[in-house]
PDB file of C-alpha atoms in Angstrom:
ATOM      1  CA  UNK A   7      56.642 112.259 126.115  1.00  0.00           C
ATOM      2  CA  UNK A   8      59.211 109.474 126.314  1.00  0.00           C
ATOM      3  CA  UNK A   9      56.744 107.385 128.359  1.00  0.00           C
ATOM      4  CA  UNK A  10      54.496 107.179 125.310  1.00  0.00           C
ATOM      5  CA  UNK A  11      57.214 105.517 123.210  1.00  0.00           C
ATOM      6  CA  UNK A  12      56.764 101.766 122.902  1.00  0.00           C
ATOM      7  CA  UNK A  13      59.415  99.339 124.067  1.00  0.00           C
ATOM      8  CA  UNK A  14      59.990  98.232 120.485  1.00  0.00           C
ATOM      9  CA  UNK A  15      60.563 101.816 119.354  1.00  0.00           C
ATOM     10  CA  UNK A  16      62.924 102.395 122.249  1.00  0.00           C
ATOM     11  CA  UNK A  17      64.895  99.300 121.325  1.00  0.00           C
ATOM     12  CA  UNK A  18      65.095 100.428 117.712  1.00  0.00           C
ATOM     13  CA  UNK A  19      66.258 103.920 118.690  1.00  0.00           C
ATOM     14  CA  UNK A  20      68.793 102.398 121.073  1.00  0.00           C
ATOM     15  CA  UNK A  21      70.119 100.155 118.317  1.00  0.00           C
ATOM     16  CA  UNK A  22      70.356 103.063 115.896  1.00  0.00           C
ATOM     17  CA  UNK A  23      72.157 105.205 118.452  1.00  0.00           C
ATOM     18  CA  UNK A  24      74.603 102.392 119.146  1.00  0.00           C
ATOM     19  CA  UNK A  25      75.268 101.971 115.443  1.00  0.00           C
ATOM     20  CA  UNK A  26      75.778 105.713 115.027  1.00  0.00           C
ATOM     21  CA  UNK A  27      78.241 105.804 117.919  1.00  0.00           C
ATOM     22  CA  UNK A  28      80.167 102.792 116.642  1.00  0.00           C
ATOM     23  CA  UNK A  29      80.277 104.328 113.169  1.00  0.00           C
ATOM     24  CA  UNK A  30      81.607 107.623 114.520  1.00  0.00           C
ATOM     25  CA  UNK A  31      84.146 105.762 116.648  1.00  0.00           C
ATOM     26  CA  UNK A  32      85.305 103.685 113.681  1.00  0.00           C
ATOM     27  CA  UNK A  33      85.585 106.822 111.553  1.00  0.00           C
ATOM     28  CA  UNK A  34      87.597 108.609 114.214  1.00  0.00           C
ATOM     29  CA  UNK A  35      89.932 105.628 114.592  1.00  0.00           C
ATOM     30  CA  UNK A  36      90.393 105.308 110.833  1.00  0.00           C
ATOM     31  CA  UNK A  37      91.093 109.012 110.395  1.00  0.00           C
ATOM     32  CA  UNK A  38      93.472 108.927 113.347  1.00  0.00           C
ATOM     33  CA  UNK A  39      95.426 106.043 111.845  1.00  0.00           C
ATOM     34  CA  UNK A  40      95.588 107.785 108.480  1.00  0.00           C
ATOM     35  CA  UNK A  41      96.757 111.007 110.111  1.00  0.00           C
ATOM     36  CA  UNK A  42      99.421 109.209 112.151  1.00  0.00           C
ATOM     37  CA  UNK A  43     100.682 107.343 109.084  1.00  0.00           C
ATOM     38  CA  UNK A  44     100.883 110.579 107.122  1.00  0.00           C
ATOM     39  CA  UNK A  45     102.788 112.273 109.947  1.00  0.00           C
ATOM     40  CA  UNK A  46     105.264 109.401 110.191  1.00  0.00           C
ATOM     41  CA  UNK A  47     105.843 109.442 106.437  1.00  0.00           C
ATOM     42  CA  UNK A  48     106.345 113.202 106.557  1.00  0.00           C
ATOM     43  CA  UNK A  49     108.911 112.868 109.339  1.00  0.00           C
ATOM     44  CA  UNK A  50     110.693 110.021 107.573  1.00  0.00           C
ATOM     45  CA  UNK A  51     110.928 111.816 104.242  1.00  0.00           C
ATOM     46  CA  UNK A  52     111.437 115.441 105.314  1.00  0.00           C
ATOM     47  CA  UNK A  53     113.194 114.868 108.621  1.00  0.00           C
ATOM     48  CA  UNK A  54     114.959 111.541 109.033  1.00  0.00           C
ATOM     49  CA  UNK A  55     116.104 111.049 105.429  1.00  0.00           C
ATOM     50  CA  UNK A  56     117.841 114.444 105.140  1.00  0.00           C
ATOM     51  CA  UNK A  57     119.444 113.967 108.561  1.00  0.00           C
ATOM     52  CA  UNK A  58     120.809 110.563 107.578  1.00  0.00           C
ATOM     53  CA  UNK A  59     122.180 112.026 104.349  1.00  0.00           C
ATOM     54  CA  UNK A  60     123.863 114.892 106.223  1.00  0.00           C
ATOM     55  CA  UNK A  61     125.369 112.425 108.675  1.00  0.00           C
ATOM     56  CA  UNK A  62     126.728 110.251 105.881  1.00  0.00           C
ATOM     57  CA  UNK A  63     128.253 113.213 104.005  1.00  0.00           C
ATOM     58  CA  UNK A  64     129.892 114.439 107.206  1.00  0.00           C
ATOM     59  CA  UNK A  65     131.289 110.965 107.965  1.00  0.00           C
ATOM     60  CA  UNK A  66     132.682 110.607 104.441  1.00  0.00           C
ATOM     61  CA  UNK A  67     134.399 113.982 104.561  1.00  0.00           C
ATOM     62  CA  UNK A  68     135.917 113.255 107.957  1.00  0.00           C
ATOM     63  CA  UNK A  69     137.193 109.898 106.711  1.00  0.00           C
ATOM     64  CA  UNK A  70     138.915 111.652 103.787  1.00  0.00           C
ATOM     65  CA  UNK A  71     140.706 114.009 106.149  1.00  0.00           C
ATOM     66  CA  UNK A  72     141.609 111.148 108.485  1.00  0.00           C
ATOM     67  CA  UNK A  73     143.198 109.261 105.592  1.00  0.00           C
ATOM     68  CA  UNK A  74     145.079 112.345 104.423  1.00  0.00           C
ATOM     69  CA  UNK A  75     146.593 112.676 107.892  1.00  0.00           C
ATOM     70  CA  UNK A  76     147.217 108.927 107.963  1.00  0.00           C
ATOM     71  CA  UNK A  77     149.152 109.019 104.689  1.00  0.00           C
ATOM     72  CA  UNK A  78     151.353 111.857 105.947  1.00  0.00           C
ATOM     73  CA  UNK A  79     152.022 109.966 109.183  1.00  0.00           C
ATOM     74  CA  UNK A  80     152.563 106.718 107.237  1.00  0.00           C
ATOM     75  CA  UNK A  81     149.810 104.808 109.024  1.00  0.00           C
ATOM     76  CA  UNK A  82     147.576 104.663 105.938  1.00  0.00           C
ATOM     77  CA  UNK A  83     148.788 103.578 102.509  1.00  0.00           C
ATOM     78  CA  UNK A  84     148.369 105.854  99.499  1.00  0.00           C
ATOM     79  CA  UNK A  85     146.631 103.035  97.637  1.00  0.00           C
ATOM     80  CA  UNK A  86     144.147 102.494 100.453  1.00  0.00           C
ATOM     81  CA  UNK A  87     143.482 106.223 100.748  1.00  0.00           C
ATOM     82  CA  UNK A  88     142.905 106.521  97.010  1.00  0.00           C
ATOM     83  CA  UNK A  89     140.485 103.591  97.003  1.00  0.00           C
ATOM     84  CA  UNK A  90     138.540 105.098  99.896  1.00  0.00           C
ATOM     85  CA  UNK A  91     138.534 108.461  98.142  1.00  0.00           C
ATOM     86  CA  UNK A  92     137.087 106.864  95.022  1.00  0.00           C
ATOM     87  CA  UNK A  93     134.252 105.415  97.088  1.00  0.00           C
ATOM     88  CA  UNK A  94     133.606 108.810  98.690  1.00  0.00           C
ATOM     89  CA  UNK A  95     133.535 110.579  95.326  1.00  0.00           C
ATOM     90  CA  UNK A  96     130.915 108.129  94.065  1.00  0.00           C
ATOM     91  CA  UNK A  97     128.789 108.241  97.190  1.00  0.00           C
ATOM     92  CA  UNK A  98     128.658 111.959  97.999  1.00  0.00           C
ATOM     93  CA  UNK A  99     126.493 113.003  95.000  1.00  0.00           C
ATOM     94  CA  UNK A 100     124.074 110.155  95.769  1.00  0.00           C
ATOM     95  CA  UNK A 101     123.810 111.156  99.424  1.00  0.00           C
ATOM     96  CA  UNK A 102     123.202 114.772  98.435  1.00  0.00           C
ATOM     97  CA  UNK A 103     120.384 113.721  96.102  1.00  0.00           C
ATOM     98  CA  UNK A 104     118.852 111.750  98.976  1.00  0.00           C
ATOM     99  CA  UNK A 105     119.004 114.895 101.084  1.00  0.00           C
ATOM    100  CA  UNK A 106     117.382 116.991  98.350  1.00  0.00           C
ATOM    101  CA  UNK A 107     114.627 114.399  97.863  1.00  0.00           C
ATOM    102  CA  UNK A 108     113.333 115.073 101.374  1.00  0.00           C
ATOM    103  CA  UNK A 109     114.265 118.732 101.626  1.00  0.00           C
ATOM    104  CA  UNK A 110     111.438 121.122 100.820  1.00  0.00           C
ATOM    105  CA  UNK A 111     112.720 124.528  99.853  1.00  0.00           C
ATOM    106  CA  UNK A 112     109.283 126.108 100.216  1.00  0.00           C
ATOM    107  CA  UNK A 113     109.195 125.350 103.946  1.00  0.00           C
ATOM    108  CA  UNK A 114     112.498 127.010 104.893  1.00  0.00           C
ATOM    109  CA  UNK A 115     113.732 130.563 105.266  1.00  0.00           C
ATOM    110  CA  UNK A 116     115.517 132.418 102.498  1.00  0.00           C
ATOM    111  CA  UNK A 117     118.736 132.288 104.510  1.00  0.00           C
ATOM    112  CA  UNK A 118     118.586 128.521 104.886  1.00  0.00           C
ATOM    113  CA  UNK A 119     117.705 128.065 101.221  1.00  0.00           C
ATOM    114  CA  UNK A 120     120.787 130.020 100.181  1.00  0.00           C
ATOM    115  CA  UNK A 121     122.882 128.009 102.612  1.00  0.00           C
ATOM    116  CA  UNK A 122     121.685 124.718 101.117  1.00  0.00           C
ATOM    117  CA  UNK A 123     122.358 125.982  97.593  1.00  0.00           C
ATOM    118  CA  UNK A 124     125.864 126.992  98.672  1.00  0.00           C
ATOM    119  CA  UNK A 125     126.490 123.533 100.143  1.00  0.00           C
ATOM    120  CA  UNK A 126     125.449 121.967  96.848  1.00  0.00           C
ATOM    121  CA  UNK A 127     127.945 124.129  94.965  1.00  0.00           C
ATOM    122  CA  UNK A 128     130.723 123.282  97.397  1.00  0.00           C
ATOM    123  CA  UNK A 129     130.018 119.566  97.018  1.00  0.00           C
ATOM    124  CA  UNK A 130     130.140 119.924  93.248  1.00  0.00           C
ATOM    125  CA  UNK A 131     133.565 121.582  93.558  1.00  0.00           C
ATOM    126  CA  UNK A 132     135.028 118.864  95.790  1.00  0.00           C
ATOM    127  CA  UNK A 133     136.349 116.597  92.992  1.00  0.00           C
ATOM    128  CA  UNK A 134     139.019 119.194  92.172  1.00  0.00           C
ATOM    129  CA  UNK A 135     140.082 119.189  95.820  1.00  0.00           C
ATOM    130  CA  UNK A 136     140.094 115.399  95.884  1.00  0.00           C
ATOM    131  CA  UNK A 137     142.159 115.232  92.691  1.00  0.00           C
ATOM    132  CA  UNK A 138     144.790 117.472  94.250  1.00  0.00           C
ATOM    133  CA  UNK A 139     145.006 115.290  97.342  1.00  0.00           C
ATOM    134  CA  UNK A 140     146.812 112.358  95.764  1.00  0.00           C
ATOM    135  CA  UNK A 141     147.858 113.740  92.399  1.00  0.00           C
ATOM    136  CA  UNK A 142     151.423 113.151  93.512  1.00  0.00           C
ATOM    137  CA  UNK A 143     152.805 111.011  96.273  1.00  0.00           C
ATOM    138  CA  UNK A 144     154.171 114.122  97.929  1.00  0.00           C
ATOM    139  CA  UNK A 145     153.661 114.285 101.692  1.00  0.00           C
ATOM    140  CA  UNK A 146     154.682 117.915 101.900  1.00  0.00           C
ATOM    141  CA  UNK A 147     152.081 118.842  99.289  1.00  0.00           C
ATOM    142  CA  UNK A 148     149.471 116.763 101.108  1.00  0.00           C
ATOM    143  CA  UNK A 149     150.325 118.465 104.393  1.00  0.00           C
ATOM    144  CA  UNK A 150     150.003 121.871 102.758  1.00  0.00           C
ATOM    145  CA  UNK A 151     146.637 120.865 101.314  1.00  0.00           C
ATOM    146  CA  UNK A 152     145.405 119.931 104.773  1.00  0.00           C
ATOM    147  CA  UNK A 153     146.580 123.175 106.269  1.00  0.00           C
ATOM    148  CA  UNK A 154     145.468 125.482 103.458  1.00  0.00           C
ATOM    149  CA  UNK A 155     142.637 123.657 101.711  1.00  0.00           C
ATOM    150  CA  UNK A 156     140.819 121.735 104.427  1.00  0.00           C
ATOM    151  CA  UNK A 157     139.930 124.764 106.606  1.00  0.00           C
ATOM    152  CA  UNK A 158     138.035 126.118 103.602  1.00  0.00           C
ATOM    153  CA  UNK A 159     136.172 122.807 103.209  1.00  0.00           C
ATOM    154  CA  UNK A 160     135.345 122.872 106.901  1.00  0.00           C
ATOM    155  CA  UNK A 161     134.145 126.475 106.782  1.00  0.00           C
ATOM    156  CA  UNK A 162     132.050 126.259 103.613  1.00  0.00           C
ATOM    157  CA  UNK A 163     130.826 122.680 103.791  1.00  0.00           C
ATOM    158  CA  UNK A 164     131.260 120.735 107.041  1.00  0.00           C
ATOM    159  CA  UNK A 165     130.120 123.524 109.374  1.00  0.00           C
ATOM    160  CA  UNK A 166     127.088 124.582 107.256  1.00  0.00           C
ATOM    161  CA  UNK A 167     125.973 120.948 107.089  1.00  0.00           C
ATOM    162  CA  UNK A 168     125.894 120.870 110.879  1.00  0.00           C
ATOM    163  CA  UNK A 169     123.894 124.092 110.988  1.00  0.00           C
ATOM    164  CA  UNK A 170     121.075 122.484 108.974  1.00  0.00           C
ATOM    165  CA  UNK A 171     120.466 119.782 111.577  1.00  0.00           C
ATOM    166  CA  UNK A 172     118.558 121.917 114.150  1.00  0.00           C
ATOM    167  CA  UNK A 173     116.071 122.999 111.464  1.00  0.00           C
ATOM    168  CA  UNK A 174     115.395 119.363 110.496  1.00  0.00           C
ATOM    169  CA  UNK A 175     114.917 118.387 114.150  1.00  0.00           C
ATOM    170  CA  UNK A 176     112.558 121.329 114.664  1.00  0.00           C
ATOM    171  CA  UNK A 177     110.531 120.233 111.641  1.00  0.00           C
ATOM    172  CA  UNK A 178     110.077 116.742 113.084  1.00  0.00           C
ATOM    173  CA  UNK A 179     109.054 118.212 116.438  1.00  0.00           C
ATOM    174  CA  UNK A 180     106.490 120.492 114.774  1.00  0.00           C
ATOM    175  CA  UNK A 181     105.025 117.601 112.770  1.00  0.00           C
ATOM    176  CA  UNK A 182     104.642 115.403 115.848  1.00  0.00           C
ATOM    177  CA  UNK A 183     103.123 118.240 117.879  1.00  0.00           C
ATOM    178  CA  UNK A 184     100.585 118.985 115.144  1.00  0.00           C
ATOM    179  CA  UNK A 185      99.673 115.302 114.972  1.00  0.00           C
ATOM    180  CA  UNK A 186      99.272 115.194 118.766  1.00  0.00           C
ATOM    181  CA  UNK A 187      96.882 118.167 118.655  1.00  0.00           C
ATOM    182  CA  UNK A 188      94.872 116.490 115.901  1.00  0.00           C
ATOM    183  CA  UNK A 189      94.742 113.307 117.987  1.00  0.00           C
ATOM    184  CA  UNK A 190      93.375 115.232 120.973  1.00  0.00           C
ATOM    185  CA  UNK A 191      90.645 116.717 118.799  1.00  0.00           C
ATOM    186  CA  UNK A 192      89.655 113.281 117.563  1.00  0.00           C
ATOM    187  CA  UNK A 193      89.522 112.007 121.131  1.00  0.00           C
ATOM    188  CA  UNK A 194      87.230 114.901 122.069  1.00  0.00           C
ATOM    189  CA  UNK A 195      84.939 114.067 119.135  1.00  0.00           C
ATOM    190  CA  UNK A 196      84.779 110.428 120.206  1.00  0.00           C
ATOM    191  CA  UNK A 197      84.092 111.405 123.828  1.00  0.00           C
ATOM    192  CA  UNK A 198      81.377 113.880 122.818  1.00  0.00           C
ATOM    193  CA  UNK A 199      79.713 111.247 120.630  1.00  0.00           C
ATOM    194  CA  UNK A 200      79.779 108.784 123.503  1.00  0.00           C
ATOM    195  CA  UNK A 201      78.220 111.278 125.931  1.00  0.00           C
ATOM    196  CA  UNK A 202      75.461 112.212 123.489  1.00  0.00           C
ATOM    197  CA  UNK A 203      74.586 108.606 122.762  1.00  0.00           C
ATOM    198  CA  UNK A 204      74.783 107.609 126.430  1.00  0.00           C
ATOM    199  CA  UNK A 205      72.510 110.494 127.441  1.00  0.00           C
ATOM    200  CA  UNK A 206      69.913 109.616 124.813  1.00  0.00           C
ATOM    201  CA  UNK A 207      69.993 105.965 125.793  1.00  0.00           C
ATOM    202  CA  UNK A 208      69.441 106.876 129.445  1.00  0.00           C
ATOM    203  CA  UNK A 209      66.463 109.016 128.459  1.00  0.00           C
ATOM    204  CA  UNK A 210      64.951 106.057 126.645  1.00  0.00           C
ATOM    205  CA  UNK A 211      65.222 103.693 129.621  1.00  0.00           C
TER     206      UNK A 211
END
């Protein structure tokens, strides 16, 4: 049957098959790029951004405690500690909003959702703790605040912040794995298209 096809017809079919294959290949590449870009944006917004915010909040809180200890031990001035505390008070709400911007409540468990809500409430209550820190230049009062108040901050805020990190890392891993699977499927489509076109072209020669 194929012997009855003219050379011109064979050339035309070959050209069409080549165009079809190139079109499929271009489509697969375009879709793959779009999918990879979407995955990277998802990881950046829902994974990296919340992690960076958590890291910044943790660093700020640790710096506050370090300065409290420094004031008691007379290695940090009260004025310097107060100025740093002012910066922390201004930055913490902003960092928490950055965390919330990338944190999707609908993708987490009920337990984690409650934990995040609790962290938000604890952050909102911090100004009262900060105000008590340097209300008076009293080292004994500051020492008592570290011993009695800071363990509560650590238990209800610092530690829960650290417990969120594994979930964010797992989310990034899941996103990358899903994108890798999608990439393998696209590669299979491209390979199948190539084999079909190559087979038909061989039949025409």
